[in-house]
mmCIF file of C-alpha atoms in Angstrom:
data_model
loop_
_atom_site.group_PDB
_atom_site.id
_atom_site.type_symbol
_atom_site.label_atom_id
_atom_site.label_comp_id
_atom_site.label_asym_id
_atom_site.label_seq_id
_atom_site.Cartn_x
_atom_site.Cartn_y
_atom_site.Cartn_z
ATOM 1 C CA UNK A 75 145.357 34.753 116.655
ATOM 2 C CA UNK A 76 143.288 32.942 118.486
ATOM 3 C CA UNK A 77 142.525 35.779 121.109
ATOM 4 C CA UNK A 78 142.383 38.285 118.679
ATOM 5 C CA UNK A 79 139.379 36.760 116.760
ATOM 6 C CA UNK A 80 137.445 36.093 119.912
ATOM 7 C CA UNK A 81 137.970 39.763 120.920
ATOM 8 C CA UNK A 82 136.657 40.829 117.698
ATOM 9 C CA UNK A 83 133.626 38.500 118.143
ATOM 10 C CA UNK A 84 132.789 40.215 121.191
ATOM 11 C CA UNK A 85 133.117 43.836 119.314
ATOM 12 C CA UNK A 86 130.945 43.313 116.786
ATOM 13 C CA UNK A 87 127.228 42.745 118.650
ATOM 14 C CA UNK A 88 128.201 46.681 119.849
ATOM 15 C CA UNK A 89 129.493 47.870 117.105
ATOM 16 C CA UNK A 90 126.327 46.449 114.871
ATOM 17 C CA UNK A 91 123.769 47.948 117.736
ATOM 18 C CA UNK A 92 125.805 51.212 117.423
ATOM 19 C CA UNK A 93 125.347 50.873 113.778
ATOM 20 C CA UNK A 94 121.362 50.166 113.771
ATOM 21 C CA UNK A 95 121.163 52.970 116.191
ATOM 22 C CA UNK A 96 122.564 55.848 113.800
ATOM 23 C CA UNK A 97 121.168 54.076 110.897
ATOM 24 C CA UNK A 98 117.202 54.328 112.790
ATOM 25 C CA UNK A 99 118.366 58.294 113.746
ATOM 26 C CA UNK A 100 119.442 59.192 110.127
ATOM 27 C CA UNK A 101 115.784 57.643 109.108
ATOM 28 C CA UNK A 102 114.072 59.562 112.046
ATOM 29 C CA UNK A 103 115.444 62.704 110.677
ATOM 30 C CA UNK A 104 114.852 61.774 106.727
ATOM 31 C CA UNK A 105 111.093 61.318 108.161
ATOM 32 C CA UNK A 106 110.727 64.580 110.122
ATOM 33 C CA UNK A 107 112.367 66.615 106.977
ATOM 34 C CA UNK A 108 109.742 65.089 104.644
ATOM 35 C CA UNK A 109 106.741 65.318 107.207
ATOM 36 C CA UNK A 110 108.088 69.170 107.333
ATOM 37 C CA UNK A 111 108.380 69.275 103.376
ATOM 38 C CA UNK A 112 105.118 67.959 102.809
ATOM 39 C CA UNK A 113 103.436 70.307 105.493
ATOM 40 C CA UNK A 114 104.763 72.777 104.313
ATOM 41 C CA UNK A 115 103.218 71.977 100.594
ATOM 42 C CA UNK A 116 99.719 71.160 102.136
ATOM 43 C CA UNK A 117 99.426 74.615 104.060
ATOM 44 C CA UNK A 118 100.906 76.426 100.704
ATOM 45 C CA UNK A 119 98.734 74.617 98.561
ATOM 46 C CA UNK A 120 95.886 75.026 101.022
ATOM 47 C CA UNK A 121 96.389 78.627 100.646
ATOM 48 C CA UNK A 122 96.567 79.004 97.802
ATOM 49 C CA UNK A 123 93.639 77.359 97.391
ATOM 50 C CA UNK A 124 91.702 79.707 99.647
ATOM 51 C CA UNK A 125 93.138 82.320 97.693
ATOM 52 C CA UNK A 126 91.415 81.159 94.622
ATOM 53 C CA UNK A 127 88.154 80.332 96.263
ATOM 54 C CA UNK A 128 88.240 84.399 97.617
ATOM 55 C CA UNK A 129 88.980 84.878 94.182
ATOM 56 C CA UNK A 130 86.049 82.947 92.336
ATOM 57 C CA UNK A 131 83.784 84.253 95.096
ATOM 58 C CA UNK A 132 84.434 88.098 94.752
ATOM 59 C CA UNK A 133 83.620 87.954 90.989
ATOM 60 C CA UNK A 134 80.613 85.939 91.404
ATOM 61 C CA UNK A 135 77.724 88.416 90.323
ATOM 62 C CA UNK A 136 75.567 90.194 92.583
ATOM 63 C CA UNK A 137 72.331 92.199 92.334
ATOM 64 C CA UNK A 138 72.997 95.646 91.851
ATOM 65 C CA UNK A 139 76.710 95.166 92.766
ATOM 66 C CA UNK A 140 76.072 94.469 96.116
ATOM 67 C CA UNK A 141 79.614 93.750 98.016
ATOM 68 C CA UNK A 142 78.056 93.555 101.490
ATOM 69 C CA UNK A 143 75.684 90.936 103.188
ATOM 70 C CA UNK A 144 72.077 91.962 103.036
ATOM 71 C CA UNK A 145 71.783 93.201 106.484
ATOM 72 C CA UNK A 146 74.436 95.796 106.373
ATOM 73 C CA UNK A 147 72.931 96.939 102.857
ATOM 74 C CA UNK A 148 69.697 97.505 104.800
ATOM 75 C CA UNK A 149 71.784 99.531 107.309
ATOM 76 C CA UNK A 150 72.542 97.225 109.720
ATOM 77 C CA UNK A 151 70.895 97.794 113.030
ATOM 78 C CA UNK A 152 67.600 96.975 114.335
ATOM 79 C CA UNK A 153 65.731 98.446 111.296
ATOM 80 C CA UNK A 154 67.254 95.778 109.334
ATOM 81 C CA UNK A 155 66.855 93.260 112.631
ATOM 82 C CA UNK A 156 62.781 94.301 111.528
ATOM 83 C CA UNK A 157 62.639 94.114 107.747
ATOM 84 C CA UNK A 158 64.677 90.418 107.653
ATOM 85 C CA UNK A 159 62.442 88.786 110.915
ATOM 86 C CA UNK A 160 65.194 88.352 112.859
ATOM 87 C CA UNK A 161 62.775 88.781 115.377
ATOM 88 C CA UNK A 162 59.455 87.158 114.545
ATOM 89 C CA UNK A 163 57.384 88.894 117.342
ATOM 90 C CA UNK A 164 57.993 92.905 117.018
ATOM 91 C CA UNK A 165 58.489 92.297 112.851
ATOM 92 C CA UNK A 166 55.136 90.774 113.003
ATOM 93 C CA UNK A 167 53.997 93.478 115.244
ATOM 94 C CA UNK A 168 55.344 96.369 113.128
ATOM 95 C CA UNK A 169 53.971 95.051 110.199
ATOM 96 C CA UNK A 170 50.629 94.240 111.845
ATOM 97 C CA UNK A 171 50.294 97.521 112.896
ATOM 98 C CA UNK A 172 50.760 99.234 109.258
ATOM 99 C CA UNK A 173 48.015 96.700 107.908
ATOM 100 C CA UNK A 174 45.718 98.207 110.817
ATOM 101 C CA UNK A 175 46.609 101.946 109.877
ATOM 102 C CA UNK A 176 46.131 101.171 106.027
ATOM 103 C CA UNK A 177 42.448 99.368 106.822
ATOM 104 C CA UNK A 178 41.708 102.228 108.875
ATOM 105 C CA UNK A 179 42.454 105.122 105.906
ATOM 106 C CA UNK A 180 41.881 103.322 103.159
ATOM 107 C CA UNK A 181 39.335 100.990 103.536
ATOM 108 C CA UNK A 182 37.600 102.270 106.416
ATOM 109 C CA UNK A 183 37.673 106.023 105.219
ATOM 110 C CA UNK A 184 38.813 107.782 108.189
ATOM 111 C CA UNK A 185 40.728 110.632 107.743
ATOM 112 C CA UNK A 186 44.157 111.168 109.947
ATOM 113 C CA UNK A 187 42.898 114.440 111.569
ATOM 114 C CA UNK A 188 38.982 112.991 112.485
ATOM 115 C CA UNK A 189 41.324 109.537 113.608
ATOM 116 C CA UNK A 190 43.650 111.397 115.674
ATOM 117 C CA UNK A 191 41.276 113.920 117.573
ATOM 118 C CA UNK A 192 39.138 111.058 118.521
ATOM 119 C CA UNK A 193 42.299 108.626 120.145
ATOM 120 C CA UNK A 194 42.947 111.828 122.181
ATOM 121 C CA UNK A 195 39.437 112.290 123.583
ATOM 122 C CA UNK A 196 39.417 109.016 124.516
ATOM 123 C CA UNK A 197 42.879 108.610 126.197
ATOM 124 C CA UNK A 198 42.102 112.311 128.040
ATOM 125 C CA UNK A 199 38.688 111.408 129.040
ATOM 126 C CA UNK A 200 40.228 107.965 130.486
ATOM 127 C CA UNK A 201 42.686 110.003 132.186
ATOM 128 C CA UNK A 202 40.932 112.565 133.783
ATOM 129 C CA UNK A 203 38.399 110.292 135.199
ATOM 130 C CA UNK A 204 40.968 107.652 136.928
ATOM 131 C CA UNK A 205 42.710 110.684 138.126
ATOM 132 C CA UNK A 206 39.596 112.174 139.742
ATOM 133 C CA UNK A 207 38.415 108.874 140.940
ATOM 134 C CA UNK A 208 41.566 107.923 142.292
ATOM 135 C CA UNK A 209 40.765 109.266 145.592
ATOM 136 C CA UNK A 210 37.249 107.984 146.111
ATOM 137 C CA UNK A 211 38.698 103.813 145.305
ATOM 138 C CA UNK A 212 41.589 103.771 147.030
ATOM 139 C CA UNK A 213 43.994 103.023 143.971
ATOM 140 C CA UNK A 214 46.855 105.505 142.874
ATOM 141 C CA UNK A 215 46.200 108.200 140.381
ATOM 142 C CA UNK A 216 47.880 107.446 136.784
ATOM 143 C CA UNK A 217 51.540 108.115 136.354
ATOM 144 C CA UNK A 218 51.956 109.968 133.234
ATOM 145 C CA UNK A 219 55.483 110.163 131.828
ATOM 146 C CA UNK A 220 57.075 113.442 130.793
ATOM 147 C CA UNK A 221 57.926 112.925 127.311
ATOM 148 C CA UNK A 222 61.130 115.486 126.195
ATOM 149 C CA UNK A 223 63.073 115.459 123.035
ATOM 150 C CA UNK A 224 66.427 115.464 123.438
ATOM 151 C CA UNK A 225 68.758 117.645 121.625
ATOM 152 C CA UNK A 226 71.319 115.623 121.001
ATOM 153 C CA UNK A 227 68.582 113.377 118.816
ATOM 154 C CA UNK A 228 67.005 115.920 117.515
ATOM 155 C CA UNK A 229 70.513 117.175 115.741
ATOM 156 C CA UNK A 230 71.502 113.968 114.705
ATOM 157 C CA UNK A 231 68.490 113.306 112.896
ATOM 158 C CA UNK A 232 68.467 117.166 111.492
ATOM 159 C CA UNK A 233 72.086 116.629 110.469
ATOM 160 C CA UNK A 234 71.036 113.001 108.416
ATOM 161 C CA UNK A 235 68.150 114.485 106.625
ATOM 162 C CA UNK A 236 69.970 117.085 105.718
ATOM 163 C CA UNK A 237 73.385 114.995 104.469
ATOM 164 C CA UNK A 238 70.381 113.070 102.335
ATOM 165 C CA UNK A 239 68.903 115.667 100.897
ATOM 166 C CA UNK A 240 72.134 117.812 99.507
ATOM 167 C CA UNK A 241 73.197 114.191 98.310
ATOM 168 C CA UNK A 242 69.543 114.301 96.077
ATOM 169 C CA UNK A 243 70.601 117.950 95.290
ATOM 170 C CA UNK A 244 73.669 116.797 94.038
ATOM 171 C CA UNK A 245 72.408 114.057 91.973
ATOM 172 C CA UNK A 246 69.904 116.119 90.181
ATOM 173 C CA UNK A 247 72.382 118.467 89.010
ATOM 174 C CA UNK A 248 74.292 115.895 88.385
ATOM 175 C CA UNK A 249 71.246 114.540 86.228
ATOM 176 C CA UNK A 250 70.437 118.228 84.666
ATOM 177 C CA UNK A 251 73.857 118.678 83.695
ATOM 178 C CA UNK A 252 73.185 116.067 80.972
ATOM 179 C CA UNK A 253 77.038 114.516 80.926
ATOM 180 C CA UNK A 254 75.602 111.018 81.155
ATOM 181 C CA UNK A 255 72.659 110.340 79.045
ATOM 182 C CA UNK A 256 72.100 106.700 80.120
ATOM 183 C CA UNK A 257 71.609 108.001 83.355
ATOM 184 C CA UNK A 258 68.959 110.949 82.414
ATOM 185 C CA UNK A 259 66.732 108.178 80.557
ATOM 186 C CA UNK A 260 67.019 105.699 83.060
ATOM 187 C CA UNK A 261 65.789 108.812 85.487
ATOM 188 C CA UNK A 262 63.146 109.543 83.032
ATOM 189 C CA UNK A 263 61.727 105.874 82.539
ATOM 190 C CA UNK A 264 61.284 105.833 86.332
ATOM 191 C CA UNK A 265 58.964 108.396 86.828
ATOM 192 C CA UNK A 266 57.181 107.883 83.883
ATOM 193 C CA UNK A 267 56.694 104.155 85.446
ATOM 194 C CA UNK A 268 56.007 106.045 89.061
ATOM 195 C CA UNK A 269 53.421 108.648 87.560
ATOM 196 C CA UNK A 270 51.687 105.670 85.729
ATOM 197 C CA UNK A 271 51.313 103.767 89.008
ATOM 198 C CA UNK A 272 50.509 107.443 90.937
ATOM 199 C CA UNK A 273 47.484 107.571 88.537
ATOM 200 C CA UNK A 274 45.881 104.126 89.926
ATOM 201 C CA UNK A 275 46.926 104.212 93.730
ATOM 202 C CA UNK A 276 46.978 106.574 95.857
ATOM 203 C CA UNK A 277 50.074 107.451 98.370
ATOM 204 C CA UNK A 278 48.490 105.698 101.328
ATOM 205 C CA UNK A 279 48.604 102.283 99.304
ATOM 206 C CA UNK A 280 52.047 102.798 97.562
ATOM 207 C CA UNK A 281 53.536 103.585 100.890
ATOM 208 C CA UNK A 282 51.539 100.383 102.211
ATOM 209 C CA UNK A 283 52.649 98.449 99.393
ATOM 210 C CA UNK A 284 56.812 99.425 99.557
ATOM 211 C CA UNK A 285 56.154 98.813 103.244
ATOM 212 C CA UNK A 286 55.222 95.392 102.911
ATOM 213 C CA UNK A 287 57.353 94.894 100.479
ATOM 214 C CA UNK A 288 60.197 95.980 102.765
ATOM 215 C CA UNK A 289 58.950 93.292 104.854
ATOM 216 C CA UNK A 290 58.949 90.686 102.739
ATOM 217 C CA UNK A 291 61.397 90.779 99.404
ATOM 218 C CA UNK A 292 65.357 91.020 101.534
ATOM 219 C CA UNK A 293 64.048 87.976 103.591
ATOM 220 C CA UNK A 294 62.941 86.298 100.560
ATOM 221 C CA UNK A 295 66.198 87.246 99.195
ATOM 222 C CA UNK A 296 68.364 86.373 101.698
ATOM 223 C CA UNK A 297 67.243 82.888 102.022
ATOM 224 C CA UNK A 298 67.998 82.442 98.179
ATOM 225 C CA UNK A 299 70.561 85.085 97.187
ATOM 226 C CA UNK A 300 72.096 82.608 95.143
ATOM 227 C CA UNK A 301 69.491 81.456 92.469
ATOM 228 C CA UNK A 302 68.311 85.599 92.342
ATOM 229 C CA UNK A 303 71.682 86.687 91.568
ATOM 230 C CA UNK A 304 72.195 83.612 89.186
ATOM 231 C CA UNK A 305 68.689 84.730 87.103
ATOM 232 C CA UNK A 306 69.625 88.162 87.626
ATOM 233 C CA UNK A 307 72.775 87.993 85.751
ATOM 234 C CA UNK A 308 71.186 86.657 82.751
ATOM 235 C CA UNK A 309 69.200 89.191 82.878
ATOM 236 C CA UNK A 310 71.763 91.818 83.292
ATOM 237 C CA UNK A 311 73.770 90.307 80.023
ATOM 238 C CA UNK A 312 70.484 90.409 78.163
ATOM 239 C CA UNK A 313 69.637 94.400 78.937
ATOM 240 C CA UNK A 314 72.989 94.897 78.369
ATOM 241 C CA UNK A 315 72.751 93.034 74.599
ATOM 242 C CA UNK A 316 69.634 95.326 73.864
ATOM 243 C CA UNK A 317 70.957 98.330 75.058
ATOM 244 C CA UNK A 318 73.848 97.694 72.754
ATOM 245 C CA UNK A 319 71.736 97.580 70.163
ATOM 246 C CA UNK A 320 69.256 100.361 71.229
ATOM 247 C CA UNK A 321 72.681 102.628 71.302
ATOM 248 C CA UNK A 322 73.976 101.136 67.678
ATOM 249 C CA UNK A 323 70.615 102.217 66.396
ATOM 250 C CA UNK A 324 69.603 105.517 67.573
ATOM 251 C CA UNK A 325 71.647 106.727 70.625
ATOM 252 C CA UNK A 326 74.936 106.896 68.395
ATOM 253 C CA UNK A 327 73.355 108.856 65.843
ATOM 254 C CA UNK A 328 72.611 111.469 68.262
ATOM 255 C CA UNK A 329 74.549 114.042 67.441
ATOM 256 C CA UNK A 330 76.969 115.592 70.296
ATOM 257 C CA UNK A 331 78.027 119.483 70.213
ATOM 258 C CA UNK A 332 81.872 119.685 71.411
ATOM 259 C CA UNK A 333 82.521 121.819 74.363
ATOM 260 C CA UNK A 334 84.259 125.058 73.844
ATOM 261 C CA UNK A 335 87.516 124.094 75.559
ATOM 262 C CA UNK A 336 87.291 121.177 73.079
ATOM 263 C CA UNK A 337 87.072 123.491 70.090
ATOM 264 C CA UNK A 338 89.770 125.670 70.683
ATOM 265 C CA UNK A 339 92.751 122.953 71.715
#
C-alpha cells in the first residue's frame, strides 16, 4: 500500500503538467477562434461601413449633376491642366496673352487685318535683312521652320467639329419639335438674356469676358466645391418650388392638342 501511494505521488506532477498543457492549448485555440470571429466582424462591419459612406456620398448634390471631378468635366487634358492653374506659368501666360489681344482691339482700336499685316512686315523685313547680312558678319543665316499640317490632325479636328455640330442640329430639332416645353422656355430665356447682353458688349469683350471667366470660376470652384454645391442646392429646391407654382398657375392651363395616334386608339 505503501508503494502504491508513493508511485502515485510520483504520477501526479506529470499528469497535472500534462493537464495544464491541454488546458493552455484548448485556451490558445478558444483565443484564435474569437480573434478570427471578431476580425471577421470588424472587416464586415468596416465594409459595410464603406458601403454606406459610397452611399451617402453618391447622393450628395452636385451642380448641374456633375458625377465626375472637375477636371475630367473640363475634358481632361492639358486644356483643363490651363483653365484650373495646374501650371501657374503657361496659365498665366495664356491668359496674359488674351488680356494683351483684348487691349489691343478693344481699347487700343486696332483692327485684326491693319494688326496682322503690320506683325508680318515686321517679322519679313527682320528676316530678309539677317538673311542678306548673314554673309557680310560672319553669323548663320536664320533657320526658318517648314510649318505643314498634317492630315491626320486636320481629320480629327474636321471629324469633332462636325460630331458637335450634328449634336446642335439634333438638339434644335429636338427643341422645334416642341415635346418638352420646359426645355423650349428655358432655350428662349437664354437668348433673350444673351441678346440683352449682345446689345451692351460687343463679341470681342464677351469672348474676353467667358475667357477669363474660364480662367478663373472651375479653380474657384474646385477649391470649394463643397459650400457651392451646398448653396446651390437650396437654390435648386427653391426654382424648383416656383416653378411648381409657375406650372400650377399658367403652364397647366395650357391647353395640349392630342396626337392623332392618340385620338384614334
Amino acid at each position: 500500500m505503501q508503494k502504491n501511494e508513493h508511485t502515485h505521488s510520483l504520477k501526479d506532477p506529470s499528469m497535472a503538467e500534462h493537464e495544464g498543457q491541454r488546458e493552455s492549448a484548448a485556451e490558445s485555440l478558444v483565443d484564435k477562434i474569437t480573434e478570427k470571429i471578431s476580425g471577421h466582424d470588424s472587416s464586415s462591419s468596416s465594409d459595410s461601413d464603406n458601403e454606406k459612406f459610397d452611399a451617402v456620398k453618391s447622393k450628395i448634390f452636385r451642380l448641374f449633376g456633375r458625377e465626375k471631378p472637375v477636371h475630367k468635366v473640363l475634358g481632361g487634358g492639358k486644356p483643363a491642366d490651363v483653365f484650373l492653374w495646374r501650371n501657374t506659368k503657361i496659365s498665366a501666360g495664356v491668359l496674359g496673352g488674351a488680356t494683351t489681344v483684348w487691349v489691343l482691339f478693344e481699347l487700343l482700336g486696332y483692327h485684326l487685318i491693319t494688326l496682322v499685316c503690320y506683325l508680318s512686315i515686321f517679322f519679313l523685313a527682320v528676316l530678309f535683312l539677317w538673311s542678306n547680312t548673314s554673309n557680310f558678319l560672319n553669323k548663320p543665316p536664320p533657320k526658318i521652320p517648314e510649318v505643314v499640317l498634317p492630315e491626320q490632325c486636320v481629320r480629327e479636328v474636321a471629324s469633332v467639329l462636325r460630331i458637335e455640330i450634328n449634336r446642335g442640329f439634333a438638339v434644335l430639332r429636338d427643341i422645334a419639335s416642341g415635346r418638352d416645353l420646359k426645355k423650349v422656355l428655358a432655350v428662349i430665356a437664354g437668348l433673350w438674356v444673351l441678346s440683352l447682353i449682345g446689345s451692351c458688349i460687343n463679341i470681342l469683350t464677351l469672348l474676353y469676358i467667358s475667357f477669363v471667366l474660364l480662367h478663373t470660376v472651375p479653380v474657384l470652384y474646385e477649391k470649394h466645391e463643397d459650400q457651392v454645391d451646398a448653396y446651390s442646392e437650396k437654390a435648386w429646391i427653391e426654382i424648383k418650388k416656383q416653378y411648381a407654382v409657375f406650372d400650377e398657375k399658367y403652364l397647366s392651363k395650357i391647353p395640349k392638342g392630342a396626337l392623332k395616334g392618340e385620338k384614334k386608339d
